Tab-separated table of C-alpha atoms in Angstrom:
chain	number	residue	atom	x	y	z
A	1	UNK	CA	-18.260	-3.782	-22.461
A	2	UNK	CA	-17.823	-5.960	-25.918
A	3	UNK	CA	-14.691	-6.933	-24.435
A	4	UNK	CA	-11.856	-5.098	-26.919
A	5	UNK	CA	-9.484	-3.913	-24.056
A	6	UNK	CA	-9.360	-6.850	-21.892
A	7	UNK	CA	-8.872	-8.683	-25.150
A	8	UNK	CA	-6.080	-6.188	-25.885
A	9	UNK	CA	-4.241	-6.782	-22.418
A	10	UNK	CA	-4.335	-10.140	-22.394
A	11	UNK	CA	-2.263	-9.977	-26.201
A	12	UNK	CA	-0.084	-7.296	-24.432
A	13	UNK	CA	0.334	-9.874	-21.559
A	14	UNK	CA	-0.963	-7.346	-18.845
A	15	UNK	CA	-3.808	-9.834	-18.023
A	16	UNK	CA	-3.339	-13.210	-17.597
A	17	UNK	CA	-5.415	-15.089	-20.533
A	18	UNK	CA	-8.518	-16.421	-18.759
A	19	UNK	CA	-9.060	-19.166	-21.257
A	20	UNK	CA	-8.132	-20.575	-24.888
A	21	UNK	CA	-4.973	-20.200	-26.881
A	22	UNK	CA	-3.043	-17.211	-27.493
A	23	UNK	CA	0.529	-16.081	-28.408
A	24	UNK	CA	2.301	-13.358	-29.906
A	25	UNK	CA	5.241	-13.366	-32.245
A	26	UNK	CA	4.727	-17.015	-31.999
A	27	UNK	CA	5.119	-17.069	-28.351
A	28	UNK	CA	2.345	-18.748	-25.959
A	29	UNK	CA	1.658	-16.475	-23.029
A	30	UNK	CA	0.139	-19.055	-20.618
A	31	UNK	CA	3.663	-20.078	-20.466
A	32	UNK	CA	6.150	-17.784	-21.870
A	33	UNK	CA	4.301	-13.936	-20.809
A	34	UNK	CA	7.336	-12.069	-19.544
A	35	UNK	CA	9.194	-13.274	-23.411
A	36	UNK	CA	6.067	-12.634	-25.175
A	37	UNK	CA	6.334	-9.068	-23.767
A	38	UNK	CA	9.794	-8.327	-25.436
A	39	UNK	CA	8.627	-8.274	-28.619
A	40	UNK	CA	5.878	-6.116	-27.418
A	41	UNK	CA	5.479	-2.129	-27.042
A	42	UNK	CA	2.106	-0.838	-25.631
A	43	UNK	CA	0.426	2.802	-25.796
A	44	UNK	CA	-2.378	2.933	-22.912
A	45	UNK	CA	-4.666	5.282	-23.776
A	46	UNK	CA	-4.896	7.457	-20.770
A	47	UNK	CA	-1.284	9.169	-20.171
A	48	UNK	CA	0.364	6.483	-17.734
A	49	UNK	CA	3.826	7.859	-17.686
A	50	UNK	CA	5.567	9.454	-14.735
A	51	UNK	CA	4.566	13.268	-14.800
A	52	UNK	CA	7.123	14.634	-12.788
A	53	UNK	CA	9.908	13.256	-14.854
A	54	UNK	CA	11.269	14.983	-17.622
A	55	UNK	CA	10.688	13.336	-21.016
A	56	UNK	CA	14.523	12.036	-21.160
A	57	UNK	CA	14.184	10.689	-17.245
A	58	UNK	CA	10.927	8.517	-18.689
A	59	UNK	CA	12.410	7.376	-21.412
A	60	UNK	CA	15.826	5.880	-19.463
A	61	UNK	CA	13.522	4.637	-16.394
A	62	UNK	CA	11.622	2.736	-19.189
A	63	UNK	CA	14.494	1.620	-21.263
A	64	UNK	CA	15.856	0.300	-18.421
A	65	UNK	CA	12.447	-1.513	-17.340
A	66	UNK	CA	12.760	-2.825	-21.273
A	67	UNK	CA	16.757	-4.483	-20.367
A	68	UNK	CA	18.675	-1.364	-22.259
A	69	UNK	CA	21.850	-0.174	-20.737
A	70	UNK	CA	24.744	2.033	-20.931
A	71	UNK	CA	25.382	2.852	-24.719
A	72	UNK	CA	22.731	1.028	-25.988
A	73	UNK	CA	19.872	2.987	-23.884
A	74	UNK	CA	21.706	6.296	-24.691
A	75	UNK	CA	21.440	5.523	-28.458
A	76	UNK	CA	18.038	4.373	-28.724
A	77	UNK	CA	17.288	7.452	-26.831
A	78	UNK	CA	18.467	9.341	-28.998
A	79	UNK	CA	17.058	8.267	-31.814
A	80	UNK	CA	13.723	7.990	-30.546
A	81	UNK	CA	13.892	11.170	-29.027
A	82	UNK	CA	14.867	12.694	-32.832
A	83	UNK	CA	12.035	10.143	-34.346
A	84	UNK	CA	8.956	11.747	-32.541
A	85	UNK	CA	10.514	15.199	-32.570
A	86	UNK	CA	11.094	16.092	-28.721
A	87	UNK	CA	14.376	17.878	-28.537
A	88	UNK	CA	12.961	20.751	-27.443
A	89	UNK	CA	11.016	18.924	-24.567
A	90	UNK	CA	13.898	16.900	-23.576
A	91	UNK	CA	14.060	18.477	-19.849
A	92	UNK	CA	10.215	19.436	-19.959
A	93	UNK	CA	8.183	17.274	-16.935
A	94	UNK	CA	6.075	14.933	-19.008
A	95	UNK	CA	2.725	16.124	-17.541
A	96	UNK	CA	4.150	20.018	-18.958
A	97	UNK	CA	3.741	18.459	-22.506
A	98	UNK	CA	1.104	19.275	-24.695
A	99	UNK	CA	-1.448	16.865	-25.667
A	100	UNK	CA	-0.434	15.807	-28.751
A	101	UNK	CA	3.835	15.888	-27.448
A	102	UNK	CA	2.426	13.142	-24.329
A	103	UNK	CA	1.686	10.935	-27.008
A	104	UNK	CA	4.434	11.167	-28.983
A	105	UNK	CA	6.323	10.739	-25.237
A	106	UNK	CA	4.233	7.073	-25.044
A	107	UNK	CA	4.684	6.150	-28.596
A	108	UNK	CA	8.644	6.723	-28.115
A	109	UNK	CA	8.786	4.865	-24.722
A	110	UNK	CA	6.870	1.919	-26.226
A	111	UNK	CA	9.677	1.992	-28.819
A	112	UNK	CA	12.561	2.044	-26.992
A	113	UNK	CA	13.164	-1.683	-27.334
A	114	UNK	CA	12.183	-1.841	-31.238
A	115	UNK	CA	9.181	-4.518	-30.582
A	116	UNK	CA	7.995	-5.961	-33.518
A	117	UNK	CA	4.083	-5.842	-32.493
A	118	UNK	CA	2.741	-2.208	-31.347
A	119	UNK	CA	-0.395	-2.254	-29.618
A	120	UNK	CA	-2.184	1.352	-28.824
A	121	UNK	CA	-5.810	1.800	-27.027
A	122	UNK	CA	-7.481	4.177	-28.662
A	123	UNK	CA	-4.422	6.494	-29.852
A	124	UNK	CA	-6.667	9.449	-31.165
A	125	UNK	CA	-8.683	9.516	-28.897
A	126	UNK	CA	-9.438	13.777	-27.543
A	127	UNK	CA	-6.564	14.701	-30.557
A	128	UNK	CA	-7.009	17.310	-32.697
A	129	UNK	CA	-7.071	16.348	-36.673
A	130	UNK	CA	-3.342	17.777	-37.074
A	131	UNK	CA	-1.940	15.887	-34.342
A	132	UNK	CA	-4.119	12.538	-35.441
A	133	UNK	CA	-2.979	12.990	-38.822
A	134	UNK	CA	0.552	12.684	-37.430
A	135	UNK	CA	0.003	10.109	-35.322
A	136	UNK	CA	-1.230	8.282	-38.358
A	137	UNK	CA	1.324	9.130	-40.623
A	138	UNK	CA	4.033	7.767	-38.451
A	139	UNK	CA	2.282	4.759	-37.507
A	140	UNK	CA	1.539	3.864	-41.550
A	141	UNK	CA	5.498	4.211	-41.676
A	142	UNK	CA	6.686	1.970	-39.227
A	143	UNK	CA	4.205	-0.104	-40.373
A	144	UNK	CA	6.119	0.124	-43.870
A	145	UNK	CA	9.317	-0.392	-42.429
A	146	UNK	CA	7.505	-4.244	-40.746
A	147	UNK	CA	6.166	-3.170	-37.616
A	148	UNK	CA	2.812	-4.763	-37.010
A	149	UNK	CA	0.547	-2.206	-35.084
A	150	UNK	CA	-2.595	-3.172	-33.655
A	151	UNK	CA	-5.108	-0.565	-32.706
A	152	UNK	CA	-8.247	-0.324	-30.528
A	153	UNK	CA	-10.462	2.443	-32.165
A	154	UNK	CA	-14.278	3.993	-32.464
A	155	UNK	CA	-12.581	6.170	-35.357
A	156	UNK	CA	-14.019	5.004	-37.997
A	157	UNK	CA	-11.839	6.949	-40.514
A	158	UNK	CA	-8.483	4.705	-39.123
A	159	UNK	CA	-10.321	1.921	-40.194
A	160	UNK	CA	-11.466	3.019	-43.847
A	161	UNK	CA	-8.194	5.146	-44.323
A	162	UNK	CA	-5.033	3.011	-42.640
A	163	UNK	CA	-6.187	-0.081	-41.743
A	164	UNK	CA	-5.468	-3.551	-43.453
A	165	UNK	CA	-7.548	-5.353	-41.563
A	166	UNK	CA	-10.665	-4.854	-39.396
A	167	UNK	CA	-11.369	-6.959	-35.962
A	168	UNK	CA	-15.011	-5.921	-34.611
A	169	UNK	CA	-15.951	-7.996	-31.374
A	170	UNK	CA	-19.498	-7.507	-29.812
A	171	UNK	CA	-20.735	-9.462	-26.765
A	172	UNK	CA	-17.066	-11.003	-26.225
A	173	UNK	CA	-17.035	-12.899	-29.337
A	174	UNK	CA	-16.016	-11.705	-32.573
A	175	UNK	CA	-18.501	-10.292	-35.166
A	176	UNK	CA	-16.366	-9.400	-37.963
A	177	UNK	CA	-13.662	-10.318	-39.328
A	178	UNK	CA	-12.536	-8.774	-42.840
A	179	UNK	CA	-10.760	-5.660	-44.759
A	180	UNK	CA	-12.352	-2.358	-44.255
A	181	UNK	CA	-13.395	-2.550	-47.979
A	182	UNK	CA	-15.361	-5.830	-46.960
A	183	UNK	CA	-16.829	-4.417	-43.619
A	184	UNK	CA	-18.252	-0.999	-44.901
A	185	UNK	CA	-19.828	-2.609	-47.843
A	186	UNK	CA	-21.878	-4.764	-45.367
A	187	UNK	CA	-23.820	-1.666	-44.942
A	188	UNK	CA	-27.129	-3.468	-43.712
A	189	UNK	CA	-25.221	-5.341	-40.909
A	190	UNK	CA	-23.532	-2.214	-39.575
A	191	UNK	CA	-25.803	-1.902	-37.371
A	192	UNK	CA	-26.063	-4.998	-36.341
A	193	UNK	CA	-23.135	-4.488	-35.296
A	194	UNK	CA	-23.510	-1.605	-32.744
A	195	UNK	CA	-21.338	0.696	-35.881
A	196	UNK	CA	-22.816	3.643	-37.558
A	197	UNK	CA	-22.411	4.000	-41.072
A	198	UNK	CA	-19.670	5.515	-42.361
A	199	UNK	CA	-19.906	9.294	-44.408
């Protein structure tokens, strides 16, 4: 109820912004959402893909949705499909994949395009620590490599362990603002700030 995921689609340009300023990649998305959302790739956090499909089927009705045709979708299939290790799955229905293989299935989908912002809603959320260690090992890479990934998250560890900067927002309006370095040594605001403190 603080007000993180409505916060989150509104930057992903699934809500319209109810008031203020805000862009992304430098474009406004009062006026400009549907260009805003290029440079954009989104993991829900729930499963939202189609379950029937197969994992190849997903990722070409989705590449398409994303403008990529003919050779172009076929190679970034491809390559995403090699990135988050699905070969084996490539005929699979989606909703057959394993927990840990549905989100790899998102993360590639969101891909497809090559946005330059990631946004994912709570990404380790009911993952086991080998599959969230993954998760977080791939994400520190693109990050490496220039993507900017934004994450909603109760994980603490993500925020002491991966993240650059921490975002905390309690009763819609922002509470913290800082490294993870800066937030954990606030110790006697913590919980202030509806956080636990960290092991």
């Amino acid at each position: 109820g603080a007000g993180k995921s409505t916060t989150f689609r509104m930057l992903c340009g699934l809500l319209p912004v109810s008031s203020g300023q805000i862009s992304v990649a430098g474009v406004n998305l009062r006026t400009a959402r549907a260009q805003a959302r290029a440079h954009i790739g989104y993991v829900a956090q729930k499963f939202s893909l189609y379950t029937t499909l197969s994992v190849e089927e997903n990722l070409r009705f989705f590449g398409s949705a994303y403008g990529l045709h003919g050779r172009r979708l076929d190679q970034r299939i491809k390559a995403v499909i090699e990135e988050f290790d699905l070969s084996g799955f490539r005929h699979m229905p989606a909703g057959s994949l394993p927990g840990g293989y549905k989100q790899r299935l998102s993360m590639a989908a969101a891909l497809l395009h090559e946005p330059t912002i990631l946004f994912l809603d709570e990404p380790t959320s009911g993952q086991d620590s080998e599959d969230k260690d993954q998760l977080m090992a791939l994400l520190t890479d693109l990050n490496k490599k220039g993507m900017t990934i934004l994450i909603i998250s109760h994980d603490m560890d993500i925020f002491a362990e991966y993240c650059q900067r921490v975002l905390v927002i309690g009763n819609h309006t922002k509470a913290f603002d800082g490294t993870p370095q800066e937030l954990f040594t606030q110790r006697d605001d913590l919980y202030d700030l509806g956080l636990s403190r960290p092991d």
